[in-house]
């Protein structure tokens, strides 16, 4: 038996389990073998060549491959990058295990309450990774709400269809069971890649000079359709299999800019179904494109408001459409559209939002990710509340697709398994003890610059955390319900209240009592929610093609409509900014044309303008990583590379907090259900 005490953990190399601190982590084989080798040689500098010989057993791998496994092992050990306690890098050589190591006896046992997590290594093509039914049951119980029936668990395994050195998403597998399409970045653009089969190298097949996504095979595998976009250019391309080498795609439709759409083909490949919206804030609607005549028609569908009708999937036999519609913010209804008679019917509704859902292989069911942040793939009965867990993952799940292997009845699915880690950065000094190995984002500095509020998923769901710079304490605030997506955080002027805009409404916290002062649900998504005064919020809705600005009274719930000229309102104790319908800015009643140099003023439900005293901050229109500062007389100073592209930022007294992507991992997975 090979068991060691490693720092605060017990590591069992035979079971590949790392336990301690109230948690247990199941390591994948390569990460476990690496830790075992470190434990056999503690305190010694170990070079990469030595690791190739003894851990990779002579297999030719790149330094990058070794580095990636070390990164995964550090995540399992929660080894802080700012103060390593376990594995340190030895420059120009390799690594050293610095934690104390000693043999462990069998008396160390794990708590029954521990939830297993999987730290992924990079196995070869089609190597199965079992997902325990116990994990599915535990996660299901964690996520159901009182009054709901928790999803039942099914013993379904998941396996990597491909695990490469890039973050992959939006997979589509040809009917031959081998040719895989997926989206990944080539360092400059998002591209469509083709992986022809086992032991082959992926190659890009989408057009050069822009971004591509949402590839889908035709039902006879003779061609591929995908979306191509670059700035204001938006196109749908069709690429025949014979043209894969030349990438000479045919433009079959010029879509409206701002439309980011899944593509679905009718069973006879004659009609393409897609989503489109007039602007980035208009609701989505579903359309049909006749591929022979190149004519488009809007299908009969539910009234599109808010986010609108935002996802579509074609039934593989009937040809009817499954449509997701968010008529109310944060709540999704599922409709069936019949293009043949131009009708639609409501199938079922959820009290949370879904980004995607597809027809199940079983009649009368749909398959979809669970409540945000989704770690499960569920199968739900249409018109009922019964759900079964198909897969539980230690990473988040998105983008399910049906999979039918040649000669088999359909019962399996593809999905993307991913882990994105964002870290918060503060200047001029770095704030210690803030970041975790998962998502930490939406930083908001208090007006006295002594506290930082942000959102974190370190608890497995979204929480508000508040870092007190004076005491060093980190306070956690749970939302009244789980599954919300947080969109913005704002301190009141006296720093006694905190508002959080979410996809289901606005939460206002009283920080003195620690409770929720108001939980406000609006009929439409709320944009640019800010404090107008201690008892009033300013916010905007987009409806019928225009903006409307409002003031909301917290004590009475009264909503006051501003003059129809105004789209947005924001203020502090030294200035007020109003934006008209063309997003022309006025300060204290006077136009400020200088703000035309700001980019994307409205972005993901936020107004990307920050007020700090008499200063105004925004993203630069010519370089989205630069921040522009306009002082009282509107003279401009550029802060180069202050943020990561259009990342959220907060400014107080010259202190800036922002977010950067620390790491992004994603793999294409497939279920392996027993044949019925």
XYZ file of C-alpha atoms in Angstrom:
676
model
C 0.000 0.000 0.000
C 1.255 3.471 -0.877
C -0.147 6.076 1.501
C 1.491 9.313 2.589
C 0.785 12.272 4.816
C 1.459 15.267 2.546
C 1.149 18.538 4.419
C -2.444 18.642 5.627
C -3.567 15.848 3.279
C -3.507 12.052 3.203
C -2.703 10.686 -0.246
C -3.600 7.096 -1.161
C -1.873 6.260 -4.443
C -3.727 2.941 -4.788
C -7.153 4.573 -4.825
C -5.799 7.894 -6.232
C -7.557 9.780 -3.430
C -6.333 12.950 -1.765
C -8.178 13.730 1.462
C -8.041 16.368 4.165
C -9.552 19.643 5.234
C -13.083 18.205 5.044
C -12.806 17.267 1.376
C -11.758 14.393 -0.832
C -10.379 14.726 -4.352
C -10.149 11.822 -6.794
C -7.063 12.327 -8.931
C -6.810 11.124 -12.486
C -4.028 8.543 -13.118
C -1.302 10.885 -14.385
C -1.805 13.453 -11.618
C -1.786 10.639 -9.039
C 1.407 9.117 -10.503
C 3.093 12.525 -10.422
C 2.184 13.117 -6.778
C 3.360 9.601 -5.867
C 6.735 10.291 -7.470
C 7.025 13.592 -5.614
C 6.228 11.787 -2.326
C 8.962 9.236 -3.038
C 11.452 12.094 -3.544
C 10.369 14.909 -1.181
C 12.484 18.045 -0.956
C 14.500 17.161 -4.061
C 14.741 19.148 -7.301
C 13.219 16.985 -10.039
C 13.815 17.845 -13.686
C 11.344 17.419 -16.515
C 13.522 14.776 -18.193
C 13.367 12.711 -15.013
C 9.585 13.060 -14.932
C 9.338 11.946 -18.567
C 11.359 8.805 -17.743
C 9.658 7.846 -14.490
C 6.130 9.239 -14.642
C 5.469 9.394 -18.393
C 7.634 6.234 -18.862
C 9.539 7.544 -21.842
C 6.497 8.833 -23.699
C 7.397 11.931 -25.717
C 5.445 14.806 -24.220
C 5.939 18.547 -24.281
C 6.898 20.693 -21.317
C 3.447 22.179 -21.665
C 1.853 18.774 -21.024
C 3.870 18.323 -17.824
C 3.116 21.867 -16.720
C -0.602 21.269 -17.214
C -0.621 18.201 -14.937
C 1.326 20.154 -12.307
C -1.280 22.925 -12.514
C -4.074 20.396 -11.979
C -2.215 18.878 -9.018
C -1.707 22.304 -7.460
C -5.436 22.955 -7.803
C -6.193 19.684 -6.017
C -3.827 20.679 -3.197
C -5.195 24.247 -3.158
C -1.610 25.417 -3.412
C -1.742 29.230 -3.312
C 0.224 30.764 -6.187
C 1.297 33.668 -3.970
C 2.636 31.451 -1.162
C 3.340 27.908 -2.315
C 3.130 25.254 0.424
C 3.380 22.126 -1.711
C 4.961 22.282 -5.168
C 7.415 25.000 -6.170
C 8.891 25.593 -9.594
C 12.642 25.240 -9.911
C 13.611 27.682 -12.691
C 15.099 26.095 -15.841
C 14.862 22.613 -14.258
C 11.508 21.385 -13.011
C 9.760 21.139 -9.650
C 10.236 20.354 -5.957
C 7.769 19.072 -3.340
C 8.362 21.240 -0.261
C 5.539 20.011 1.990
C 6.447 17.595 4.828
C 5.928 13.953 3.763
C 5.643 10.851 5.952
C 4.116 7.347 5.642
C 0.419 7.215 6.575
C -1.326 4.365 8.341
C -4.800 3.010 7.574
C -6.480 4.754 10.488
C -7.051 7.850 8.391
C -10.608 7.715 7.040
C -12.769 10.124 5.176
C -15.952 11.799 6.371
C -19.117 10.472 4.743
C -20.081 14.034 3.994
C -17.197 14.688 1.630
C -18.065 15.280 -2.011
C -15.636 13.780 -4.513
C -14.143 16.027 -7.144
C -12.276 14.953 -10.275
C -9.061 16.673 -11.232
C -8.700 15.899 -14.898
C -5.544 14.737 -16.586
C -5.359 14.305 -20.347
C -6.108 10.656 -21.222
C -6.056 9.265 -24.737
C -8.925 9.219 -27.210
C -12.064 7.391 -25.976
C -10.697 6.458 -22.532
C -13.665 6.027 -20.221
C -13.974 8.143 -17.077
C -16.713 6.697 -14.802
C -18.949 9.169 -13.022
C -20.200 7.712 -9.755
C -23.921 7.547 -9.127
C -23.222 8.553 -5.522
C -21.821 11.899 -6.681
C -24.899 12.457 -8.810
C -27.195 11.804 -5.871
C -25.268 14.114 -3.540
C -25.212 16.949 -6.074
C -28.889 16.479 -6.816
C -29.751 16.844 -3.145
C -27.592 19.936 -2.879
C -29.343 21.679 -5.739
C -33.027 20.921 -5.318
C -35.147 23.451 -3.509
C -37.681 22.733 -0.739
C -41.002 21.788 -2.310
C -39.332 20.318 -5.397
C -38.717 16.669 -6.106
C -34.946 16.188 -6.394
C -33.728 14.631 -9.638
C -33.320 10.884 -9.486
C -29.910 9.431 -10.230
C -29.016 7.113 -13.090
C -25.797 5.107 -13.268
C -24.472 6.795 -16.413
C -20.766 7.021 -17.200
C -19.123 9.860 -19.092
C -16.022 9.575 -21.247
C -13.787 12.087 -23.002
C -14.491 12.069 -26.712
C -11.442 14.268 -27.157
C -9.045 15.876 -24.741
C -6.605 18.226 -26.367
C -4.340 21.066 -25.298
C -7.003 23.685 -26.072
C -10.331 24.657 -24.563
C -13.001 23.010 -26.718
C -16.732 23.689 -26.932
C -19.836 23.267 -29.112
C -19.041 19.813 -30.442
C -20.759 18.006 -33.300
C -19.993 14.409 -34.265
C -20.611 13.017 -37.735
C -22.749 9.914 -38.128
C -19.605 7.842 -38.789
C -18.842 8.239 -35.085
C -15.340 9.554 -35.795
C -15.275 12.993 -37.434
C -15.601 15.581 -34.689
C -16.182 19.309 -35.106
C -15.545 21.704 -32.238
C -14.819 25.375 -31.549
C -11.486 26.507 -30.089
C -9.221 29.534 -30.184
C -6.143 29.583 -32.391
C -4.723 32.438 -30.305
C -6.246 35.149 -32.466
C -9.723 33.959 -33.454
C -12.264 31.327 -32.499
C -12.174 28.702 -35.231
C -14.009 25.538 -36.222
C -11.651 22.546 -36.020
C -12.081 19.096 -37.520
C -10.683 16.065 -35.724
C -11.104 13.250 -38.275
C -10.671 10.399 -35.790
C -8.407 8.587 -33.398
C -4.678 9.318 -33.645
C -5.182 12.245 -36.015
C -4.366 15.908 -35.663
C -7.108 18.560 -35.624
C -7.118 21.157 -38.360
C -9.107 24.369 -38.851
C -11.792 24.323 -41.523
C -13.539 27.675 -40.963
C -12.755 30.775 -43.010
C -9.804 33.013 -42.137
C -10.022 36.569 -40.839
C -12.743 36.243 -38.207
C -14.442 34.171 -35.531
C -16.497 31.050 -36.113
C -18.773 28.979 -33.900
C -21.803 26.659 -33.725
C -20.768 24.150 -36.373
C -23.253 21.435 -37.283
C -23.126 18.480 -39.656
C -25.790 17.921 -42.259
C -27.780 14.768 -41.599
C -25.946 12.928 -44.408
C -22.514 14.344 -43.388
C -22.092 15.903 -46.845
C -21.639 19.467 -45.569
C -21.189 21.603 -42.470
C -22.873 24.866 -41.501
C -21.420 27.373 -39.021
C -21.654 31.023 -38.019
C -18.893 33.464 -38.958
C -18.579 36.939 -37.461
C -16.026 39.722 -37.307
C -17.006 43.125 -35.950
C -20.195 44.178 -37.737
C -19.883 41.324 -40.201
C -22.148 38.345 -39.517
C -22.568 35.407 -41.900
C -23.723 31.809 -41.992
C -21.413 29.581 -44.017
C -21.957 26.240 -45.695
C -18.839 24.156 -46.321
C -18.957 20.937 -48.313
C -16.900 17.996 -47.105
C -14.964 18.138 -50.397
C -13.896 21.728 -49.578
C -12.525 21.033 -46.081
C -8.934 21.336 -47.289
C -9.425 24.656 -49.102
C -11.872 26.049 -46.502
C -13.687 27.669 -49.399
C -17.052 28.162 -47.702
C -20.227 29.437 -49.332
C -21.991 32.376 -47.650
C -25.629 31.318 -47.473
C -26.951 34.127 -45.278
C -25.830 37.535 -44.001
C -27.127 37.747 -40.444
C -27.731 40.833 -38.350
C -24.707 41.903 -36.223
C -25.105 40.973 -32.579
C -26.867 37.686 -33.331
C -25.024 34.773 -31.736
C -26.890 31.670 -32.807
C -27.057 27.906 -32.701
C -27.833 26.303 -36.065
C -30.163 23.349 -36.645
C -31.017 21.565 -39.894
C -34.270 19.880 -40.846
C -34.095 16.063 -41.242
C -34.044 16.442 -45.056
C -31.258 19.110 -44.940
C -33.501 21.499 -46.893
C -34.133 24.070 -44.136
C -31.799 25.788 -41.695
C -33.252 27.093 -38.433
C -31.454 29.874 -36.605
C -31.953 32.784 -34.183
C -31.577 36.463 -34.900
C -32.030 39.807 -33.163
C -31.918 43.376 -34.426
C -29.436 44.633 -31.798
C -27.447 43.168 -28.911
C -30.216 44.222 -26.498
C -33.228 43.190 -28.632
C -34.922 39.827 -27.990
C -34.073 36.799 -30.103
C -36.577 35.268 -32.550
C -36.386 32.042 -34.573
C -36.273 31.963 -38.389
C -36.222 29.343 -41.148
C -33.949 29.622 -44.184
C -34.828 27.655 -47.323
C -31.371 26.516 -48.469
C -32.373 26.110 -52.120
C -34.317 29.347 -52.623
C -32.320 31.313 -49.988
C -35.552 32.764 -48.604
C -36.049 33.515 -44.927
C -39.266 33.472 -42.939
C -40.079 34.202 -39.334
C -41.831 31.252 -37.724
C -44.947 31.507 -35.620
C -43.627 31.656 -32.050
C -44.208 33.113 -28.580
C -43.981 36.895 -28.262
C -40.284 37.722 -27.878
C -39.541 39.990 -24.908
C -36.479 40.366 -22.720
C -33.899 37.798 -23.818
C -36.497 36.359 -26.141
C -36.654 32.988 -27.928
C -33.028 32.063 -27.600
C -32.356 28.385 -28.367
C -33.710 25.951 -30.954
C -33.274 22.222 -31.620
C -34.820 20.112 -34.405
C -36.454 16.771 -33.620
C -34.461 14.181 -35.606
C -37.583 12.350 -36.861
C -40.603 14.642 -36.604
C -38.817 17.810 -37.701
C -40.587 19.919 -35.073
C -38.571 22.457 -33.108
C -37.833 22.646 -29.410
C -37.647 26.339 -28.526
C -36.478 27.976 -25.291
C -38.092 31.286 -24.431
C -37.321 33.653 -21.553
C -40.385 35.874 -21.451
C -39.730 36.599 -17.769
C -36.142 37.306 -16.629
C -34.458 34.232 -15.201
C -37.265 31.783 -16.033
C -37.370 29.591 -19.128
C -40.372 28.087 -20.889
C -40.075 25.272 -23.426
C -42.220 25.305 -26.583
C -42.673 22.954 -29.509
C -42.900 24.707 -32.893
C -44.318 22.933 -35.918
C -43.005 24.620 -39.093
C -45.385 22.570 -41.259
C -48.558 24.208 -39.911
C -46.855 27.290 -38.412
C -48.060 26.620 -34.862
C -46.547 26.324 -31.406
C -47.463 24.801 -28.038
C -46.126 25.225 -24.512
C -44.486 22.011 -23.269
C -43.185 22.898 -19.823
C -41.726 25.758 -17.761
C -38.822 26.094 -15.351
C -38.422 28.476 -12.417
C -34.812 29.073 -13.479
C -33.104 29.932 -16.747
C -31.776 27.427 -19.258
C -29.189 28.319 -21.876
C -29.807 25.160 -23.876
C -32.020 22.071 -24.083
C -32.481 19.369 -26.705
C -34.965 16.652 -27.531
C -34.095 13.463 -25.676
C -33.616 10.159 -27.456
C -36.651 9.090 -25.419
C -40.003 10.391 -26.539
C -41.633 12.715 -24.034
C -38.364 13.991 -22.516
C -35.821 16.755 -22.983
C -32.134 16.844 -21.974
C -30.566 19.980 -20.504
C -27.958 21.287 -18.024
C -29.155 21.785 -14.460
C -29.619 25.046 -12.569
C -26.731 27.550 -12.845
C -23.842 26.950 -12.311
C -24.625 23.593 -13.867
C -22.652 20.527 -12.802
C -25.283 18.051 -14.024
C -26.894 16.903 -17.233
C -30.583 16.198 -16.616
C -33.355 14.406 -18.476
C -36.757 15.933 -17.697
C -40.218 14.684 -18.557
C -42.194 17.108 -20.711
C -45.090 18.611 -18.785
C -43.923 17.151 -15.496
C -41.505 17.832 -12.676
C -39.639 14.528 -12.846
C -35.940 14.834 -13.669
C -33.190 12.243 -13.756
C -29.474 12.994 -13.491
C -27.703 11.582 -16.528
C -24.246 12.911 -15.574
C -22.714 14.678 -12.604
C -19.377 16.351 -13.213
C -16.837 18.132 -11.042
C -16.681 20.760 -13.788
C -19.516 22.732 -15.308
C -21.651 21.330 -18.124
C -22.997 23.042 -21.238
C -23.991 22.458 -24.862
C -25.595 18.985 -24.975
C -25.957 17.302 -28.375
C -27.586 13.980 -29.290
C -25.216 11.208 -30.381
C -26.126 8.148 -32.421
C -23.341 5.688 -33.103
C -23.425 3.790 -36.421
C -25.703 0.779 -36.277
C -26.944 1.571 -32.759
C -30.140 2.940 -31.327
C -29.628 6.474 -30.092
C -29.178 6.876 -26.357
C -25.982 8.884 -25.777
C -25.108 12.582 -25.735
C -22.184 14.933 -26.193
C -21.574 17.872 -23.883
C -18.848 20.349 -22.941
C -17.218 19.952 -19.534
C -15.388 23.101 -18.518
C -13.669 24.947 -15.694
C -13.007 28.665 -16.058
C -11.007 30.495 -13.422
C -11.093 34.275 -13.176
C -8.906 36.134 -10.690
C -9.377 39.626 -9.301
C -6.539 42.118 -9.624
C -6.333 45.371 -7.681
C -4.002 48.309 -8.222
C -1.853 50.013 -7.157
C -1.359 47.138 -4.688
C -2.401 43.509 -4.918
C -4.980 42.422 -2.354
C -3.971 39.104 -0.776
C -6.412 36.374 0.193
C -9.064 37.122 -2.407
C -8.751 34.653 -5.254
C -9.585 30.967 -5.378
C -9.119 28.238 -7.986
C -12.552 28.953 -9.476
C -14.488 31.998 -10.664
C -13.931 35.226 -8.697
C -15.391 38.168 -10.591
C -17.460 41.404 -10.586
C -15.184 43.312 -8.159
C -16.718 46.440 -6.597
C -14.683 48.791 -4.394
C -16.465 50.571 -1.551
C -16.478 54.381 -1.646
C -13.948 54.554 1.195
C -11.795 52.017 -0.743
C -11.466 49.897 2.428
C -13.621 46.962 1.262
C -13.935 44.951 -1.915
C -17.124 43.066 -2.781
C -17.084 40.397 -5.481
C -18.822 37.223 -6.633
C -17.228 33.816 -6.138
C -18.203 30.248 -6.993
C -15.824 28.656 -4.480
C -18.809 27.294 -2.502
C -20.177 25.522 -5.590
C -22.703 28.289 -6.204
C -22.541 32.069 -6.497
C -21.902 33.981 -3.279
C -21.102 37.599 -2.501
C -17.779 37.894 -0.683
C -16.566 41.075 1.008
C -12.870 41.559 1.750
C -12.099 44.028 4.535
C -8.656 45.484 3.867
C -8.242 46.780 7.420
C -9.038 43.529 9.257
C -8.174 41.073 6.488
C -11.484 39.289 7.074
C -13.449 37.731 4.225
C -17.226 37.755 4.758
C -19.574 35.535 2.727
C -23.186 36.454 1.922
C -25.447 33.782 0.459
C -28.225 34.846 -1.915
C -31.780 33.991 -0.808
C -31.872 31.293 -3.488
C -29.321 29.473 -5.600
C -29.056 29.421 -9.345
C -28.872 33.183 -9.904
C -26.438 34.693 -12.365
C -24.905 37.839 -10.917
C -24.523 40.675 -13.412
C -23.373 43.698 -11.381
C -22.481 44.858 -7.854
C -22.742 48.435 -6.514
C -22.114 50.015 -3.093
C -24.417 52.746 -1.811
C -22.774 56.152 -1.246
C -22.512 55.545 2.526
C -21.200 51.972 2.009
C -24.005 50.606 4.186
C -25.891 48.866 1.384
C -24.948 46.716 -1.557
C -27.068 46.102 -4.637
C -26.664 43.076 -6.855
C -28.271 42.915 -10.273
C -29.023 39.295 -11.196
C -30.741 37.525 -14.065
C -33.894 37.138 -11.937
C -34.033 40.620 -10.428
C -32.269 43.042 -8.112
C -31.149 42.227 -4.562
C -30.422 45.023 -2.079
C -28.475 44.009 1.044
C -28.404 45.946 4.305
C -24.818 45.371 5.445
C -25.568 46.543 8.989
C -28.140 43.803 9.563
C -26.709 41.327 7.068
C -30.158 40.787 5.559
C -31.888 41.417 2.246
C -33.665 44.770 2.233
C -35.384 44.255 -1.120
C -35.654 41.445 -3.667
C -37.179 43.054 -6.748
C -38.321 41.091 -9.812
C -39.044 43.102 -12.949
C -41.003 42.057 -16.019
C -38.030 42.856 -18.266
C -34.262 42.544 -17.754
C -32.836 45.454 -15.769
C -29.826 47.219 -17.286
C -27.377 49.657 -15.669
C -28.773 49.354 -12.136
C -27.149 52.048 -9.972
C -27.757 53.965 -6.762
C -29.516 57.289 -7.305
C -29.666 57.954 -3.565
C -29.825 55.842 -0.385
C -33.479 54.960 -1.045
C -33.632 55.053 -4.852
C -32.222 52.930 -7.655
C -31.827 54.020 -11.272
C -32.262 51.381 -13.964
C -33.279 50.940 -17.595
C -35.353 48.491 -19.646
C -35.185 47.833 -23.375
C -38.557 47.181 -25.013
C -40.134 47.788 -28.412
C -36.810 48.916 -29.847
C -36.025 51.694 -27.389
C -34.676 52.349 -23.917
C -36.707 53.612 -20.968
C -35.041 54.905 -17.807
C -36.647 54.590 -14.369
C -36.154 55.396 -10.707
C -37.247 52.714 -8.251
C -38.123 53.648 -4.629
C -36.928 50.972 -2.216
C -39.211 51.875 0.691
C -42.477 52.014 -1.292
C -41.749 49.937 -4.409
C -42.854 52.883 -6.556
C -41.414 53.166 -10.074
C -40.943 56.642 -11.578
C -40.464 56.925 -15.360
C -37.946 59.472 -16.603
C -38.504 61.593 -19.689
C -38.653 59.402 -22.818
C -35.612 61.240 -24.171
C -33.361 59.494 -21.679
C -32.059 55.940 -21.981
C -29.793 55.817 -18.904
C -29.192 57.756 -15.713
C -26.230 57.584 -13.337
C -24.968 59.919 -10.649
C -22.807 60.344 -7.582
C -22.571 63.186 -5.072
C -20.547 65.351 -7.507
C -22.057 64.813 -10.954
C -24.943 63.336 -12.916
C -24.696 61.709 -16.339
C -27.701 61.172 -18.607
C -27.556 59.296 -21.914
C -30.176 59.827 -24.596
C -31.538 57.209 -26.996
C -28.493 57.550 -29.260
C -26.252 57.097 -26.157
C -25.016 60.677 -26.407
C -23.894 61.727 -22.934
C -24.853 64.850 -20.997
C -23.230 65.887 -17.732
C -25.161 68.262 -15.494
C -27.282 69.154 -18.536
C -24.341 69.826 -20.886
C -23.276 67.506 -23.739
C -19.968 65.702 -23.286
C -18.931 64.586 -26.781
C -15.616 63.334 -25.397
C -17.412 60.171 -24.215
C -17.850 59.174 -27.863
C -14.333 57.767 -27.452
C -15.739 55.155 -25.054
C -16.505 51.673 -26.387
C -19.572 49.508 -25.815
C -21.284 51.650 -23.217
C -23.947 48.950 -22.782
C -22.466 45.502 -22.287
C -24.007 42.446 -20.605
C -26.635 44.377 -18.642
C -24.041 46.878 -17.422
C -23.362 50.479 -18.312
C -19.595 50.497 -18.714
C -19.096 53.989 -17.311
C -17.662 54.523 -13.831
C -17.936 57.753 -11.821
C -15.314 58.559 -9.206
C -15.674 62.053 -7.790
C -15.587 64.365 -10.818
C -13.721 61.771 -12.899
C -15.340 59.561 -15.519
C -13.848 56.191 -16.543
C -14.695 53.956 -19.506
C -13.207 51.405 -21.922
C -11.350 52.883 -24.906
C -13.065 52.459 -28.271
C -9.760 51.732 -30.051
C -8.304 49.299 -27.489
C -10.757 47.460 -25.223
C -8.042 46.624 -22.667
C -7.285 50.332 -22.138
C -9.263 52.502 -19.730
C -9.874 56.196 -20.405
C -10.128 58.702 -17.552
C -11.805 62.075 -18.096
C -11.299 64.597 -15.318
C -13.489 67.556 -14.300
C -12.662 69.620 -17.433
C -12.922 66.468 -19.653
C -9.195 66.245 -20.374
C -8.337 62.610 -21.074
C -5.717 60.238 -19.661
C -5.240 56.737 -21.062
C -4.527 53.819 -18.700
C -2.968 51.220 -21.025
C -3.759 47.512 -20.568
C -5.657 48.249 -17.356
C -8.214 45.510 -17.902
C -8.590 42.279 -19.853
C -10.570 43.266 -22.961
C -14.061 44.284 -21.831
C -13.770 42.898 -18.302
C -15.721 44.618 -15.549
C -13.755 47.131 -13.484
C -14.326 49.350 -10.444
C -12.516 52.587 -9.488
C -12.358 54.418 -6.150
C -9.873 57.163 -5.245
C -7.535 56.038 -8.006
C -7.679 52.375 -6.904
C -8.774 50.021 -9.667
C -10.118 46.478 -9.367
C -10.663 44.267 -12.381
C -10.743 40.618 -13.444
C -8.504 38.556 -15.655
C -8.863 35.007 -16.942
C -6.381 32.899 -14.996
C -7.101 29.597 -16.743
C -9.696 27.947 -18.941
C -10.095 24.215 -19.415
C -12.820 22.474 -21.380
C -13.251 19.055 -22.943
C -15.783 17.356 -25.167
C -17.401 14.515 -23.245
C -19.885 11.818 -24.181
C -22.252 9.764 -22.094
C -22.005 5.987 -22.154
C -25.407 4.730 -21.163
C -26.211 1.037 -21.345
C -28.226 0.190 -24.441
C -31.917 -0.199 -23.736
